[in-house]
């Protein structure tokens, strides 16, 4: 049985809020945002370059949720549906950023790796800058899969669910993304 397009037995503690928000209750939607904002921002933080971009990603996510709320079927928890939307918003932002940054500067990658103050190898800050620069050169799909696997520590199944890709595609994309990242950082090209 369905009420406003949502199954009555939604497997989610916030089912009443979802139903109310679908019915046009702005207070219910505001409560959903309050409850899930931390999760959305935690996911988006892995993709954002700064606080302003993080806020933009969060806002865009909740705008899409508001716009698409009627499409929520309720056959999975609301939080899972929201996480998928968040990942898609971040993926779209990566694709847009990639188009805008066609001419990426290679200055950071050309910088000396040794930390002159200690002489003990790369500093954490420089290593982070090198990784960020290399990540920015990846295709959006590759950056997405590396971020979900390596930074979010998600499983193949979780990445497949969040992206809508098959598990095989996720594995292949992850392998290729790691190889590209190694090339950009200056690692082994042979494997």
mmCIF file with all atom_site columns, C-alpha atoms in Angstrom:
data_model
loop_
_atom_site.group_PDB
_atom_site.id
_atom_site.type_symbol
_atom_site.label_atom_id
_atom_site.label_alt_id
_atom_site.label_comp_id
_atom_site.label_asym_id
_atom_site.label_entity_id
_atom_site.label_seq_id
_atom_site.pdbx_PDB_ins_code
_atom_site.Cartn_x
_atom_site.Cartn_y
_atom_site.Cartn_z
_atom_site.occupancy
_atom_site.B_iso_or_equiv
_atom_site.pdbx_formal_charge
_atom_site.auth_seq_id
_atom_site.auth_comp_id
_atom_site.auth_asym_id
_atom_site.auth_atom_id
_atom_site.pdbx_PDB_model_num
ATOM 1   C CA . UNK A 1 1   ? 0.000  0.000  0.000   1.00 0.00 ? 1   UNK A CA 1
ATOM 2   C CA . UNK A 1 2   ? 1.304  3.448  -0.925  1.00 0.00 ? 2   UNK A CA 1
ATOM 3   C CA . UNK A 1 3   ? 0.722  6.837  0.646   1.00 0.00 ? 3   UNK A CA 1
ATOM 4   C CA . UNK A 1 4   ? 1.745  9.740  -1.572  1.00 0.00 ? 4   UNK A CA 1
ATOM 5   C CA . UNK A 1 5   ? 4.032  7.457  -3.595  1.00 0.00 ? 5   UNK A CA 1
ATOM 6   C CA . UNK A 1 6   ? 5.858  6.049  -0.544  1.00 0.00 ? 6   UNK A CA 1
ATOM 7   C CA . UNK A 1 7   ? 5.227  2.487  0.659   1.00 0.00 ? 7   UNK A CA 1
ATOM 8   C CA . UNK A 1 8   ? 3.570  2.394  4.057   1.00 0.00 ? 8   UNK A CA 1
ATOM 9   C CA . UNK A 1 9   ? 6.287  0.108  5.435   1.00 0.00 ? 9   UNK A CA 1
ATOM 10  C CA . UNK A 1 10  ? 9.283  2.317  4.717   1.00 0.00 ? 10  UNK A CA 1
ATOM 11  C CA . UNK A 1 11  ? 12.304 0.652  6.407   1.00 0.00 ? 11  UNK A CA 1
ATOM 12  C CA . UNK A 1 12  ? 13.424 3.914  7.984   1.00 0.00 ? 12  UNK A CA 1
ATOM 13  C CA . UNK A 1 13  ? 12.922 5.592  11.365  1.00 0.00 ? 13  UNK A CA 1
ATOM 14  C CA . UNK A 1 14  ? 12.132 8.867  9.575   1.00 0.00 ? 14  UNK A CA 1
ATOM 15  C CA . UNK A 1 15  ? 9.361  7.437  7.382   1.00 0.00 ? 15  UNK A CA 1
ATOM 16  C CA . UNK A 1 16  ? 6.751  9.814  8.790   1.00 0.00 ? 16  UNK A CA 1
ATOM 17  C CA . UNK A 1 17  ? 9.001  12.797 8.084   1.00 0.00 ? 17  UNK A CA 1
ATOM 18  C CA . UNK A 1 18  ? 9.557  11.620 4.520   1.00 0.00 ? 18  UNK A CA 1
ATOM 19  C CA . UNK A 1 19  ? 5.828  11.143 3.957   1.00 0.00 ? 19  UNK A CA 1
ATOM 20  C CA . UNK A 1 20  ? 5.093  14.579 5.425   1.00 0.00 ? 20  UNK A CA 1
ATOM 21  C CA . UNK A 1 21  ? 7.798  16.239 3.332   1.00 0.00 ? 21  UNK A CA 1
ATOM 22  C CA . UNK A 1 22  ? 6.432  14.592 0.180   1.00 0.00 ? 22  UNK A CA 1
ATOM 23  C CA . UNK A 1 23  ? 3.044  15.936 1.172   1.00 0.00 ? 23  UNK A CA 1
ATOM 24  C CA . UNK A 1 24  ? 4.464  19.476 1.172   1.00 0.00 ? 24  UNK A CA 1
ATOM 25  C CA . UNK A 1 25  ? 5.298  19.952 4.864   1.00 0.00 ? 25  UNK A CA 1
ATOM 26  C CA . UNK A 1 26  ? 8.300  22.305 4.834   1.00 0.00 ? 26  UNK A CA 1
ATOM 27  C CA . UNK A 1 27  ? 8.957  21.746 8.539   1.00 0.00 ? 27  UNK A CA 1
ATOM 28  C CA . UNK A 1 28  ? 9.280  18.013 7.943   1.00 0.00 ? 28  UNK A CA 1
ATOM 29  C CA . UNK A 1 29  ? 11.738 18.634 5.118   1.00 0.00 ? 29  UNK A CA 1
ATOM 30  C CA . UNK A 1 30  ? 13.720 21.016 7.338   1.00 0.00 ? 30  UNK A CA 1
ATOM 31  C CA . UNK A 1 31  ? 13.914 18.261 9.971   1.00 0.00 ? 31  UNK A CA 1
ATOM 32  C CA . UNK A 1 32  ? 15.165 15.773 7.350   1.00 0.00 ? 32  UNK A CA 1
ATOM 33  C CA . UNK A 1 33  ? 17.867 18.273 6.394   1.00 0.00 ? 33  UNK A CA 1
ATOM 34  C CA . UNK A 1 34  ? 18.815 18.768 10.047  1.00 0.00 ? 34  UNK A CA 1
ATOM 35  C CA . UNK A 1 35  ? 19.046 15.015 10.658  1.00 0.00 ? 35  UNK A CA 1
ATOM 36  C CA . UNK A 1 36  ? 21.040 14.195 7.537   1.00 0.00 ? 36  UNK A CA 1
ATOM 37  C CA . UNK A 1 37  ? 23.173 17.306 6.962   1.00 0.00 ? 37  UNK A CA 1
ATOM 38  C CA . UNK A 1 38  ? 26.170 15.785 8.744   1.00 0.00 ? 38  UNK A CA 1
ATOM 39  C CA . UNK A 1 39  ? 26.145 12.698 6.538   1.00 0.00 ? 39  UNK A CA 1
ATOM 40  C CA . UNK A 1 40  ? 25.830 14.750 3.362   1.00 0.00 ? 40  UNK A CA 1
ATOM 41  C CA . UNK A 1 41  ? 28.660 17.086 4.364   1.00 0.00 ? 41  UNK A CA 1
ATOM 42  C CA . UNK A 1 42  ? 30.895 14.187 5.426   1.00 0.00 ? 42  UNK A CA 1
ATOM 43  C CA . UNK A 1 43  ? 30.545 12.582 1.991   1.00 0.00 ? 43  UNK A CA 1
ATOM 44  C CA . UNK A 1 44  ? 30.881 15.893 0.145   1.00 0.00 ? 44  UNK A CA 1
ATOM 45  C CA . UNK A 1 45  ? 33.964 16.891 2.166   1.00 0.00 ? 45  UNK A CA 1
ATOM 46  C CA . UNK A 1 46  ? 35.965 14.250 0.334   1.00 0.00 ? 46  UNK A CA 1
ATOM 47  C CA . UNK A 1 47  ? 35.241 16.017 -2.947  1.00 0.00 ? 47  UNK A CA 1
ATOM 48  C CA . UNK A 1 48  ? 35.278 19.691 -1.976  1.00 0.00 ? 48  UNK A CA 1
ATOM 49  C CA . UNK A 1 49  ? 38.403 21.824 -2.193  1.00 0.00 ? 49  UNK A CA 1
ATOM 50  C CA . UNK A 1 50  ? 37.313 24.340 0.436   1.00 0.00 ? 50  UNK A CA 1
ATOM 51  C CA . UNK A 1 51  ? 34.545 25.193 2.877   1.00 0.00 ? 51  UNK A CA 1
ATOM 52  C CA . UNK A 1 52  ? 32.571 27.291 0.378   1.00 0.00 ? 52  UNK A CA 1
ATOM 53  C CA . UNK A 1 53  ? 32.560 24.463 -2.156  1.00 0.00 ? 53  UNK A CA 1
ATOM 54  C CA . UNK A 1 54  ? 31.509 22.031 0.583   1.00 0.00 ? 54  UNK A CA 1
ATOM 55  C CA . UNK A 1 55  ? 28.554 24.240 1.472   1.00 0.00 ? 55  UNK A CA 1
ATOM 56  C CA . UNK A 1 56  ? 27.623 24.490 -2.228  1.00 0.00 ? 56  UNK A CA 1
ATOM 57  C CA . UNK A 1 57  ? 27.696 20.708 -2.594  1.00 0.00 ? 57  UNK A CA 1
ATOM 58  C CA . UNK A 1 58  ? 25.517 20.305 0.495   1.00 0.00 ? 58  UNK A CA 1
ATOM 59  C CA . UNK A 1 59  ? 23.040 22.877 -0.727  1.00 0.00 ? 59  UNK A CA 1
ATOM 60  C CA . UNK A 1 60  ? 22.904 21.367 -4.220  1.00 0.00 ? 60  UNK A CA 1
ATOM 61  C CA . UNK A 1 61  ? 22.311 17.935 -2.697  1.00 0.00 ? 61  UNK A CA 1
ATOM 62  C CA . UNK A 1 62  ? 19.354 19.103 -0.640  1.00 0.00 ? 62  UNK A CA 1
ATOM 63  C CA . UNK A 1 63  ? 17.938 21.057 -3.582  1.00 0.00 ? 63  UNK A CA 1
ATOM 64  C CA . UNK A 1 64  ? 17.976 17.847 -5.621  1.00 0.00 ? 64  UNK A CA 1
ATOM 65  C CA . UNK A 1 65  ? 16.459 15.918 -2.749  1.00 0.00 ? 65  UNK A CA 1
ATOM 66  C CA . UNK A 1 66  ? 13.654 18.469 -2.476  1.00 0.00 ? 66  UNK A CA 1
ATOM 67  C CA . UNK A 1 67  ? 13.071 18.405 -6.223  1.00 0.00 ? 67  UNK A CA 1
ATOM 68  C CA . UNK A 1 68  ? 13.181 14.580 -6.473  1.00 0.00 ? 68  UNK A CA 1
ATOM 69  C CA . UNK A 1 69  ? 11.594 13.612 -3.161  1.00 0.00 ? 69  UNK A CA 1
ATOM 70  C CA . UNK A 1 70  ? 8.477  12.267 -4.865  1.00 0.00 ? 70  UNK A CA 1
ATOM 71  C CA . UNK A 1 71  ? 10.677 9.723  -6.684  1.00 0.00 ? 71  UNK A CA 1
ATOM 72  C CA . UNK A 1 72  ? 11.762 8.194  -3.353  1.00 0.00 ? 72  UNK A CA 1
ATOM 73  C CA . UNK A 1 73  ? 10.161 4.734  -3.422  1.00 0.00 ? 73  UNK A CA 1
ATOM 74  C CA . UNK A 1 74  ? 10.908 3.768  0.160   1.00 0.00 ? 74  UNK A CA 1
ATOM 75  C CA . UNK A 1 75  ? 12.265 0.313  -0.674  1.00 0.00 ? 75  UNK A CA 1
ATOM 76  C CA . UNK A 1 76  ? 15.558 1.303  1.000   1.00 0.00 ? 76  UNK A CA 1
ATOM 77  C CA . UNK A 1 77  ? 16.270 3.639  3.915   1.00 0.00 ? 77  UNK A CA 1
ATOM 78  C CA . UNK A 1 78  ? 16.043 7.342  3.159   1.00 0.00 ? 78  UNK A CA 1
ATOM 79  C CA . UNK A 1 79  ? 19.676 7.798  4.230   1.00 0.00 ? 79  UNK A CA 1
ATOM 80  C CA . UNK A 1 80  ? 20.861 5.401  1.527   1.00 0.00 ? 80  UNK A CA 1
ATOM 81  C CA . UNK A 1 81  ? 18.840 7.202  -1.139  1.00 0.00 ? 81  UNK A CA 1
ATOM 82  C CA . UNK A 1 82  ? 20.241 10.507 0.098   1.00 0.00 ? 82  UNK A CA 1
ATOM 83  C CA . UNK A 1 83  ? 23.824 9.176  -0.005  1.00 0.00 ? 83  UNK A CA 1
ATOM 84  C CA . UNK A 1 84  ? 23.367 8.164  -3.643  1.00 0.00 ? 84  UNK A CA 1
ATOM 85  C CA . UNK A 1 85  ? 22.148 11.639 -4.514  1.00 0.00 ? 85  UNK A CA 1
ATOM 86  C CA . UNK A 1 86  ? 25.091 13.177 -2.638  1.00 0.00 ? 86  UNK A CA 1
ATOM 87  C CA . UNK A 1 87  ? 27.579 11.047 -4.560  1.00 0.00 ? 87  UNK A CA 1
ATOM 88  C CA . UNK A 1 88  ? 25.917 11.993 -7.851  1.00 0.00 ? 88  UNK A CA 1
ATOM 89  C CA . UNK A 1 89  ? 26.005 15.704 -6.992  1.00 0.00 ? 89  UNK A CA 1
ATOM 90  C CA . UNK A 1 90  ? 29.707 15.408 -6.121  1.00 0.00 ? 90  UNK A CA 1
ATOM 91  C CA . UNK A 1 91  ? 30.381 13.475 -9.323  1.00 0.00 ? 91  UNK A CA 1
ATOM 92  C CA . UNK A 1 92  ? 28.643 16.172 -11.371 1.00 0.00 ? 92  UNK A CA 1
ATOM 93  C CA . UNK A 1 93  ? 30.737 18.811 -9.588  1.00 0.00 ? 93  UNK A CA 1
ATOM 94  C CA . UNK A 1 94  ? 33.932 16.899 -10.380 1.00 0.00 ? 94  UNK A CA 1
ATOM 95  C CA . UNK A 1 95  ? 32.993 16.716 -14.055 1.00 0.00 ? 95  UNK A CA 1
ATOM 96  C CA . UNK A 1 96  ? 32.230 20.436 -14.129 1.00 0.00 ? 96  UNK A CA 1
ATOM 97  C CA . UNK A 1 97  ? 35.475 21.267 -12.325 1.00 0.00 ? 97  UNK A CA 1
ATOM 98  C CA . UNK A 1 98  ? 37.437 19.109 -14.753 1.00 0.00 ? 98  UNK A CA 1
ATOM 99  C CA . UNK A 1 99  ? 36.001 21.019 -17.698 1.00 0.00 ? 99  UNK A CA 1
ATOM 100 C CA . UNK A 1 100 ? 36.889 24.317 -16.016 1.00 0.00 ? 100 UNK A CA 1
ATOM 101 C CA . UNK A 1 101 ? 40.438 23.230 -15.178 1.00 0.00 ? 101 UNK A CA 1
ATOM 102 C CA . UNK A 1 102 ? 41.608 21.913 -18.526 1.00 0.00 ? 102 UNK A CA 1
ATOM 103 C CA . UNK A 1 103 ? 44.962 23.630 -18.149 1.00 0.00 ? 103 UNK A CA 1
ATOM 104 C CA . UNK A 1 104 ? 46.073 22.272 -14.788 1.00 0.00 ? 104 UNK A CA 1
ATOM 105 C CA . UNK A 1 105 ? 49.383 23.632 -13.580 1.00 0.00 ? 105 UNK A CA 1
ATOM 106 C CA . UNK A 1 106 ? 52.059 21.008 -13.024 1.00 0.00 ? 106 UNK A CA 1
ATOM 107 C CA . UNK A 1 107 ? 54.126 23.205 -10.701 1.00 0.00 ? 107 UNK A CA 1
ATOM 108 C CA . UNK A 1 108 ? 53.276 21.168 -7.622  1.00 0.00 ? 108 UNK A CA 1
ATOM 109 C CA . UNK A 1 109 ? 54.211 17.896 -9.302  1.00 0.00 ? 109 UNK A CA 1
ATOM 110 C CA . UNK A 1 110 ? 57.528 19.402 -10.413 1.00 0.00 ? 110 UNK A CA 1
ATOM 111 C CA . UNK A 1 111 ? 58.346 20.640 -6.894  1.00 0.00 ? 111 UNK A CA 1
ATOM 112 C CA . UNK A 1 112 ? 61.193 18.901 -5.070  1.00 0.00 ? 112 UNK A CA 1
ATOM 113 C CA . UNK A 1 113 ? 59.955 16.074 -2.881  1.00 0.00 ? 113 UNK A CA 1
ATOM 114 C CA . UNK A 1 114 ? 62.459 16.406 -0.045  1.00 0.00 ? 114 UNK A CA 1
ATOM 115 C CA . UNK A 1 115 ? 61.573 18.599 2.926   1.00 0.00 ? 115 UNK A CA 1
ATOM 116 C CA . UNK A 1 116 ? 64.498 21.028 3.149   1.00 0.00 ? 116 UNK A CA 1
ATOM 117 C CA . UNK A 1 117 ? 63.974 21.717 6.855   1.00 0.00 ? 117 UNK A CA 1
ATOM 118 C CA . UNK A 1 118 ? 64.464 18.105 7.932   1.00 0.00 ? 118 UNK A CA 1
ATOM 119 C CA . UNK A 1 119 ? 65.973 16.293 4.975   1.00 0.00 ? 119 UNK A CA 1
ATOM 120 C CA . UNK A 1 120 ? 63.858 13.289 5.959   1.00 0.00 ? 120 UNK A CA 1
ATOM 121 C CA . UNK A 1 121 ? 61.738 12.930 2.818   1.00 0.00 ? 121 UNK A CA 1
ATOM 122 C CA . UNK A 1 122 ? 58.422 14.499 1.864   1.00 0.00 ? 122 UNK A CA 1
ATOM 123 C CA . UNK A 1 123 ? 56.602 16.704 4.297   1.00 0.00 ? 123 UNK A CA 1
ATOM 124 C CA . UNK A 1 124 ? 52.994 15.832 4.985   1.00 0.00 ? 124 UNK A CA 1
ATOM 125 C CA . UNK A 1 125 ? 51.835 19.129 3.508   1.00 0.00 ? 125 UNK A CA 1
ATOM 126 C CA . UNK A 1 126 ? 53.795 18.694 0.286   1.00 0.00 ? 126 UNK A CA 1
ATOM 127 C CA . UNK A 1 127 ? 52.659 15.096 -0.045  1.00 0.00 ? 127 UNK A CA 1
ATOM 128 C CA . UNK A 1 128 ? 49.056 16.242 0.332   1.00 0.00 ? 128 UNK A CA 1
ATOM 129 C CA . UNK A 1 129 ? 49.574 18.948 -2.298  1.00 0.00 ? 129 UNK A CA 1
ATOM 130 C CA . UNK A 1 130 ? 51.054 16.400 -4.704  1.00 0.00 ? 130 UNK A CA 1
ATOM 131 C CA . UNK A 1 131 ? 48.156 14.013 -4.112  1.00 0.00 ? 131 UNK A CA 1
ATOM 132 C CA . UNK A 1 132 ? 45.590 16.793 -4.547  1.00 0.00 ? 132 UNK A CA 1
ATOM 133 C CA . UNK A 1 133 ? 47.222 17.898 -7.794  1.00 0.00 ? 133 UNK A CA 1
ATOM 134 C CA . UNK A 1 134 ? 47.350 14.337 -9.108  1.00 0.00 ? 134 UNK A CA 1
ATOM 135 C CA . UNK A 1 135 ? 43.725 13.721 -8.066  1.00 0.00 ? 135 UNK A CA 1
ATOM 136 C CA . UNK A 1 136 ? 42.649 16.879 -9.909  1.00 0.00 ? 136 UNK A CA 1
ATOM 137 C CA . UNK A 1 137 ? 44.125 15.438 -13.109 1.00 0.00 ? 137 UNK A CA 1
ATOM 138 C CA . UNK A 1 138 ? 42.052 12.248 -12.881 1.00 0.00 ? 138 UNK A CA 1
ATOM 139 C CA . UNK A 1 139 ? 38.875 11.811 -14.880 1.00 0.00 ? 139 UNK A CA 1
ATOM 140 C CA . UNK A 1 140 ? 35.826 12.508 -12.713 1.00 0.00 ? 140 UNK A CA 1
ATOM 141 C CA . UNK A 1 141 ? 34.873 8.804  -12.662 1.00 0.00 ? 141 UNK A CA 1
ATOM 142 C CA . UNK A 1 142 ? 38.377 7.863  -11.529 1.00 0.00 ? 142 UNK A CA 1
ATOM 143 C CA . UNK A 1 143 ? 38.459 10.508 -8.820  1.00 0.00 ? 143 UNK A CA 1
ATOM 144 C CA . UNK A 1 144 ? 35.053 9.385  -7.616  1.00 0.00 ? 144 UNK A CA 1
ATOM 145 C CA . UNK A 1 145 ? 36.070 5.749  -7.291  1.00 0.00 ? 145 UNK A CA 1
ATOM 146 C CA . UNK A 1 146 ? 39.436 6.563  -5.641  1.00 0.00 ? 146 UNK A CA 1
ATOM 147 C CA . UNK A 1 147 ? 37.705 8.865  -3.185  1.00 0.00 ? 147 UNK A CA 1
ATOM 148 C CA . UNK A 1 148 ? 35.062 6.302  -2.251  1.00 0.00 ? 148 UNK A CA 1
ATOM 149 C CA . UNK A 1 149 ? 37.550 3.405  -2.003  1.00 0.00 ? 149 UNK A CA 1
ATOM 150 C CA . UNK A 1 150 ? 40.636 4.970  -0.533  1.00 0.00 ? 150 UNK A CA 1
ATOM 151 C CA . UNK A 1 151 ? 39.390 7.998  1.395   1.00 0.00 ? 151 UNK A CA 1
ATOM 152 C CA . UNK A 1 152 ? 35.916 6.811  2.401   1.00 0.00 ? 152 UNK A CA 1
ATOM 153 C CA . UNK A 1 153 ? 37.089 3.180  2.796   1.00 0.00 ? 153 UNK A CA 1
ATOM 154 C CA . UNK A 1 154 ? 33.972 1.834  1.054   1.00 0.00 ? 154 UNK A CA 1
ATOM 155 C CA . UNK A 1 155 ? 33.611 -1.734 -0.226  1.00 0.00 ? 155 UNK A CA 1
ATOM 156 C CA . UNK A 1 156 ? 33.131 -2.655 -3.887  1.00 0.00 ? 156 UNK A CA 1
ATOM 157 C CA . UNK A 1 157 ? 29.474 -3.355 -3.186  1.00 0.00 ? 157 UNK A CA 1
ATOM 158 C CA . UNK A 1 158 ? 28.968 0.010  -1.461  1.00 0.00 ? 158 UNK A CA 1
ATOM 159 C CA . UNK A 1 159 ? 30.662 1.894  -4.293  1.00 0.00 ? 159 UNK A CA 1
ATOM 160 C CA . UNK A 1 160 ? 28.511 0.028  -6.829  1.00 0.00 ? 160 UNK A CA 1
ATOM 161 C CA . UNK A 1 161 ? 25.350 0.908  -4.911  1.00 0.00 ? 161 UNK A CA 1
ATOM 162 C CA . UNK A 1 162 ? 26.317 4.561  -4.535  1.00 0.00 ? 162 UNK A CA 1
ATOM 163 C CA . UNK A 1 163 ? 27.319 5.043  -8.158  1.00 0.00 ? 163 UNK A CA 1
ATOM 164 C CA . UNK A 1 164 ? 24.796 2.757  -9.835  1.00 0.00 ? 164 UNK A CA 1
ATOM 165 C CA . UNK A 1 165 ? 27.654 0.898  -11.564 1.00 0.00 ? 165 UNK A CA 1
ATOM 166 C CA . UNK A 1 166 ? 28.128 -2.873 -11.640 1.00 0.00 ? 166 UNK A CA 1
ATOM 167 C CA . UNK A 1 167 ? 30.672 -4.335 -9.225  1.00 0.00 ? 167 UNK A CA 1
ATOM 168 C CA . UNK A 1 168 ? 32.813 -5.372 -12.190 1.00 0.00 ? 168 UNK A CA 1
ATOM 169 C CA . UNK A 1 169 ? 32.816 -1.823 -13.546 1.00 0.00 ? 169 UNK A CA 1
ATOM 170 C CA . UNK A 1 170 ? 33.769 -0.518 -10.100 1.00 0.00 ? 170 UNK A CA 1
ATOM 171 C CA . UNK A 1 171 ? 36.738 -2.914 -9.878  1.00 0.00 ? 171 UNK A CA 1
ATOM 172 C CA . UNK A 1 172 ? 37.970 -2.089 -13.372 1.00 0.00 ? 172 UNK A CA 1
ATOM 173 C CA . UNK A 1 173 ? 37.527 1.649  -12.829 1.00 0.00 ? 173 UNK A CA 1
ATOM 174 C CA . UNK A 1 174 ? 39.394 1.440  -9.491  1.00 0.00 ? 174 UNK A CA 1
ATOM 175 C CA . UNK A 1 175 ? 42.293 -0.439 -11.073 1.00 0.00 ? 175 UNK A CA 1
ATOM 176 C CA . UNK A 1 176 ? 42.591 2.055  -13.912 1.00 0.00 ? 176 UNK A CA 1
ATOM 177 C CA . UNK A 1 177 ? 42.230 5.014  -11.558 1.00 0.00 ? 177 UNK A CA 1
ATOM 178 C CA . UNK A 1 178 ? 45.042 3.751  -9.328  1.00 0.00 ? 178 UNK A CA 1
ATOM 179 C CA . UNK A 1 179 ? 47.278 3.268  -12.379 1.00 0.00 ? 179 UNK A CA 1
ATOM 180 C CA . UNK A 1 180 ? 46.556 6.796  -13.609 1.00 0.00 ? 180 UNK A CA 1
ATOM 181 C CA . UNK A 1 181 ? 47.190 8.222  -10.148 1.00 0.00 ? 181 UNK A CA 1
ATOM 182 C CA . UNK A 1 182 ? 50.557 6.437  -9.994  1.00 0.00 ? 182 UNK A CA 1
ATOM 183 C CA . UNK A 1 183 ? 51.511 7.907  -13.361 1.00 0.00 ? 183 UNK A CA 1
ATOM 184 C CA . UNK A 1 184 ? 50.553 11.422 -12.300 1.00 0.00 ? 184 UNK A CA 1
ATOM 185 C CA . UNK A 1 185 ? 52.481 11.170 -9.070  1.00 0.00 ? 185 UNK A CA 1
ATOM 186 C CA . UNK A 1 186 ? 55.467 9.734  -10.894 1.00 0.00 ? 186 UNK A CA 1
ATOM 187 C CA . UNK A 1 187 ? 55.158 6.185  -9.681  1.00 0.00 ? 187 UNK A CA 1
ATOM 188 C CA . UNK A 1 188 ? 55.542 2.914  -11.540 1.00 0.00 ? 188 UNK A CA 1
ATOM 189 C CA . UNK A 1 189 ? 54.066 3.060  -15.064 1.00 0.00 ? 189 UNK A CA 1
ATOM 190 C CA . UNK A 1 190 ? 54.486 -0.634 -15.805 1.00 0.00 ? 190 UNK A CA 1
ATOM 191 C CA . UNK A 1 191 ? 51.851 -2.349 -13.645 1.00 0.00 ? 191 UNK A CA 1
#
